[in-house]
Amino acid sequence: MALLNFFSKNNTPAKLPFKTDIHCHIIPGVDDGSPDSATSSELVERMRAWGIEKIIATPHVTESTFENTPDILDPALDELLTELNKRNIRIPITRSSENRIDDYFREQLATGQITPFPNNYILVENSFIQEPWQLDQFLFDLKVKGYKPILAHPERFVYYYDEHPQRYDELHHAGTLFQINVLSLAGAYSKKEKRAAERLIEKGYVDFLGTDLHNHRHADAIDAYLRTKDARNHFSALENRLLNDKVFG
């Protein structure tokens, strides 16, 4: 009986340690995330099973690839909300954006086309190739303008975790908040990114978690992760430290 209880306990998936997801790509047809409102609705159902009760979607705003504006994003969000209503899926969903630090983002920000999170938090993203030019000055300028920058998935930037890990200390000590992907902790990208995420937990640098959910393959990876001992260990280490629900709940 004890052995049966052991396996039953470990086969029961954990819930995510936050109820407000602040990083996902479920707005249909606007980036490399969900292609349509039907898929988005299915993904939302899966998110609810993980314990998510509120979603702030973050479609990409990226020069040349996803040059999104409110005129594109808001109708797409409305389409999703209409589909969810038809399916009787009740969950609050709003949107901000995941903003690649490039000239397009700077222009959109200057003209008031960027929708930040509540209380002027704003999700920014480095290029995966190299750190943006004068990143520290740019983040400082954001703060001077009243924004509170959150750096999306710093554990995914090879030029940090392989080459300049001290940048994590410098950026976080300067007041830039870090958002780590659940998919990184799940090992869905690479072992190195998973280990980088774990090191940021050990340093106490993980301020937010986000699913970064794009598709059913990502959802499958999260489902599998939530049944692991790793998930329970990660969530235990993050207990009472995440700001998702404290800031946006």
PDB file of N, CA and C in Angstrom, residues 130-164:
ATOM      1  N   GLN A 130      23.113  38.675 -29.804  1.00  0.00           N
ATOM      2  CA  GLN A 130      24.027  39.462 -28.979  1.00  0.00           C
ATOM      3  C   GLN A 130      23.229  40.436 -28.124  1.00  0.00           C
ATOM      4  N   GLU A 131      23.864  40.924 -27.070  1.00  0.00           N
ATOM      5  CA  GLU A 131      23.215  41.903 -26.216  1.00  0.00           C
ATOM      6  C   GLU A 131      22.981  43.200 -26.987  1.00  0.00           C
ATOM      7  N   PRO A 132      21.836  43.835 -26.807  1.00  0.00           N
ATOM      8  CA  PRO A 132      21.590  45.100 -27.504  1.00  0.00           C
ATOM      9  C   PRO A 132      22.633  46.155 -27.136  1.00  0.00           C
ATOM     10  N   TRP A 133      22.894  47.011 -28.080  1.00  0.00           N
ATOM     11  CA  TRP A 133      23.854  48.098 -27.874  1.00  0.00           C
ATOM     12  C   TRP A 133      23.361  49.012 -26.757  1.00  0.00           C
ATOM     13  N   GLN A 134      24.243  49.344 -25.838  1.00  0.00           N
ATOM     14  CA  GLN A 134      23.960  50.230 -24.719  1.00  0.00           C
ATOM     15  C   GLN A 134      22.721  49.788 -23.928  1.00  0.00           C
ATOM     16  N   LEU A 135      22.663  48.492 -23.639  1.00  0.00           N
ATOM     17  CA  LEU A 135      21.506  47.937 -22.927  1.00  0.00           C
ATOM     18  C   LEU A 135      21.301  48.592 -21.562  1.00  0.00           C
ATOM     19  N   ASP A 136      22.380  48.774 -20.819  1.00  0.00           N
ATOM     20  CA  ASP A 136      22.241  49.347 -19.469  1.00  0.00           C
ATOM     21  C   ASP A 136      21.647  50.751 -19.525  1.00  0.00           C
ATOM     22  N   GLN A 137      22.097  51.542 -20.487  1.00  0.00           N
ATOM     23  CA  GLN A 137      21.569  52.897 -20.622  1.00  0.00           C
ATOM     24  C   GLN A 137      20.101  52.861 -21.017  1.00  0.00           C
ATOM     25  N   PHE A 138      19.753  51.943 -21.922  1.00  0.00           N
ATOM     26  CA  PHE A 138      18.361  51.842 -22.361  1.00  0.00           C
ATOM     27  C   PHE A 138      17.448  51.461 -21.197  1.00  0.00           C
ATOM     28  N   LEU A 139      17.860  50.495 -20.400  1.00  0.00           N
ATOM     29  CA  LEU A 139      17.046  50.078 -19.256  1.00  0.00           C
ATOM     30  C   LEU A 139      16.937  51.202 -18.232  1.00  0.00           C
ATOM     31  N   PHE A 140      18.031  51.929 -18.030  1.00  0.00           N
ATOM     32  CA  PHE A 140      18.000  53.078 -17.124  1.00  0.00           C
ATOM     33  C   PHE A 140      17.022  54.133 -17.629  1.00  0.00           C
ATOM     34  N   ASP A 141      17.058  54.400 -18.930  1.00  0.00           N
ATOM     35  CA  ASP A 141      16.157  55.400 -19.513  1.00  0.00           C
ATOM     36  C   ASP A 141      14.691  54.976 -19.359  1.00  0.00           C
ATOM     37  N   LEU A 142      14.426  53.678 -19.508  1.00  0.00           N
ATOM     38  CA  LEU A 142      13.063  53.195 -19.284  1.00  0.00           C
ATOM     39  C   LEU A 142      12.602  53.523 -17.859  1.00  0.00           C
ATOM     40  N   LYS A 143      13.488  53.284 -16.907  1.00  0.00           N
ATOM     41  CA  LYS A 143      13.131  53.551 -15.504  1.00  0.00           C
ATOM     42  C   LYS A 143      12.907  55.044 -15.266  1.00  0.00           C
ATOM     43  N   VAL A 144      13.730  55.865 -15.880  1.00  0.00           N
ATOM     44  CA  VAL A 144      13.559  57.314 -15.732  1.00  0.00           C
ATOM     45  C   VAL A 144      12.193  57.747 -16.273  1.00  0.00           C
ATOM     46  N   LYS A 145      11.729  57.087 -17.335  1.00  0.00           N
ATOM     47  CA  LYS A 145      10.428  57.409 -17.928  1.00  0.00           C
ATOM     48  C   LYS A 145       9.263  56.817 -17.132  1.00  0.00           C
ATOM     49  N   GLY A 146       9.568  56.102 -16.063  1.00  0.00           N
ATOM     50  CA  GLY A 146       8.514  55.560 -15.213  1.00  0.00           C
ATOM     51  C   GLY A 146       8.166  54.111 -15.466  1.00  0.00           C
ATOM     52  N   TYR A 147       8.895  53.449 -16.368  1.00  0.00           N
ATOM     53  CA  TYR A 147       8.648  52.040 -16.631  1.00  0.00           C
ATOM     54  C   TYR A 147       9.448  51.161 -15.667  1.00  0.00           C
ATOM     55  N   LYS A 148       8.962  49.953 -15.492  1.00  0.00           N
ATOM     56  CA  LYS A 148       9.641  48.963 -14.664  1.00  0.00           C
ATOM     57  C   LYS A 148       9.978  47.771 -15.556  1.00  0.00           C
ATOM     58  N   PRO A 149      11.196  47.719 -16.081  1.00  0.00           N
ATOM     59  CA  PRO A 149      11.517  46.686 -17.066  1.00  0.00           C
ATOM     60  C   PRO A 149      11.654  45.299 -16.458  1.00  0.00           C
ATOM     61  N   ILE A 150      11.062  44.341 -17.156  1.00  0.00           N
ATOM     62  CA  ILE A 150      11.201  42.917 -16.861  1.00  0.00           C
ATOM     63  C   ILE A 150      11.909  42.294 -18.054  1.00  0.00           C
ATOM     64  N   LEU A 151      13.064  41.686 -17.827  1.00  0.00           N
ATOM     65  CA  LEU A 151      13.797  41.052 -18.923  1.00  0.00           C
ATOM     66  C   LEU A 151      13.270  39.638 -19.119  1.00  0.00           C
ATOM     67  N   ALA A 152      12.749  39.364 -20.305  1.00  0.00           N
ATOM     68  CA  ALA A 152      12.207  38.048 -20.630  1.00  0.00           C
ATOM     69  C   ALA A 152      13.328  37.035 -20.795  1.00  0.00           C
ATOM     70  N   HIS A 153      13.134  35.883 -20.215  1.00  0.00           N
ATOM     71  CA  HIS A 153      13.986  34.684 -20.315  1.00  0.00           C
ATOM     72  C   HIS A 153      15.488  34.969 -20.458  1.00  0.00           C
ATOM     73  N   PRO A 154      16.120  35.634 -19.495  1.00  0.00           N
ATOM     74  CA  PRO A 154      17.570  35.847 -19.584  1.00  0.00           C
ATOM     75  C   PRO A 154      18.358  34.544 -19.585  1.00  0.00           C
ATOM     76  N   GLU A 155      17.747  33.477 -19.097  1.00  0.00           N
ATOM     77  CA  GLU A 155      18.429  32.175 -19.074  1.00  0.00           C
ATOM     78  C   GLU A 155      18.626  31.599 -20.467  1.00  0.00           C
ATOM     79  N   ARG A 156      18.038  32.219 -21.479  1.00  0.00           N
ATOM     80  CA  ARG A 156      18.118  31.679 -22.834  1.00  0.00           C
ATOM     81  C   ARG A 156      19.212  32.333 -23.676  1.00  0.00           C
ATOM     82  N   PHE A 157      19.916  33.296 -23.122  1.00  0.00           N
ATOM     83  CA  PHE A 157      20.908  34.027 -23.906  1.00  0.00           C
ATOM     84  C   PHE A 157      22.287  33.412 -23.694  1.00  0.00           C
ATOM     85  N   VAL A 158      22.773  32.719 -24.710  1.00  0.00           N
ATOM     86  CA  VAL A 158      24.026  31.974 -24.597  1.00  0.00           C
ATOM     87  C   VAL A 158      25.186  32.892 -24.263  1.00  0.00           C
ATOM     88  N   TYR A 159      25.146  34.140 -24.740  1.00  0.00           N
ATOM     89  CA  TYR A 159      26.249  35.064 -24.480  1.00  0.00           C
ATOM     90  C   TYR A 159      26.290  35.492 -23.011  1.00  0.00           C
ATOM     91  N   TYR A 160      25.244  35.193 -22.252  1.00  0.00           N
ATOM     92  CA  TYR A 160      25.288  35.397 -20.803  1.00  0.00           C
ATOM     93  C   TYR A 160      25.751  34.122 -20.100  1.00  0.00           C
ATOM     94  N   TYR A 161      24.991  33.030 -20.265  1.00  0.00           N
ATOM     95  CA  TYR A 161      25.283  31.865 -19.430  1.00  0.00           C
ATOM     96  C   TYR A 161      26.589  31.173 -19.809  1.00  0.00           C
ATOM     97  N   ASP A 162      27.041  31.292 -21.061  1.00  0.00           N
ATOM     98  CA  ASP A 162      28.297  30.653 -21.460  1.00  0.00           C
ATOM     99  C   ASP A 162      29.492  31.599 -21.398  1.00  0.00           C
ATOM    100  N   GLU A 163      29.250  32.889 -21.636  1.00  0.00           N
ATOM    101  CA  GLU A 163      30.372  33.802 -21.837  1.00  0.00           C
ATOM    102  C   GLU A 163      30.499  34.878 -20.753  1.00  0.00           C
ATOM    103  N   HIS A 164      29.381  35.450 -20.338  1.00  0.00           N
ATOM    104  CA  HIS A 164      29.448  36.562 -19.386  1.00  0.00           C
ATOM    105  C   HIS A 164      28.387  36.423 -18.288  1.00  0.00           C
TER     106      HIS A 164
END
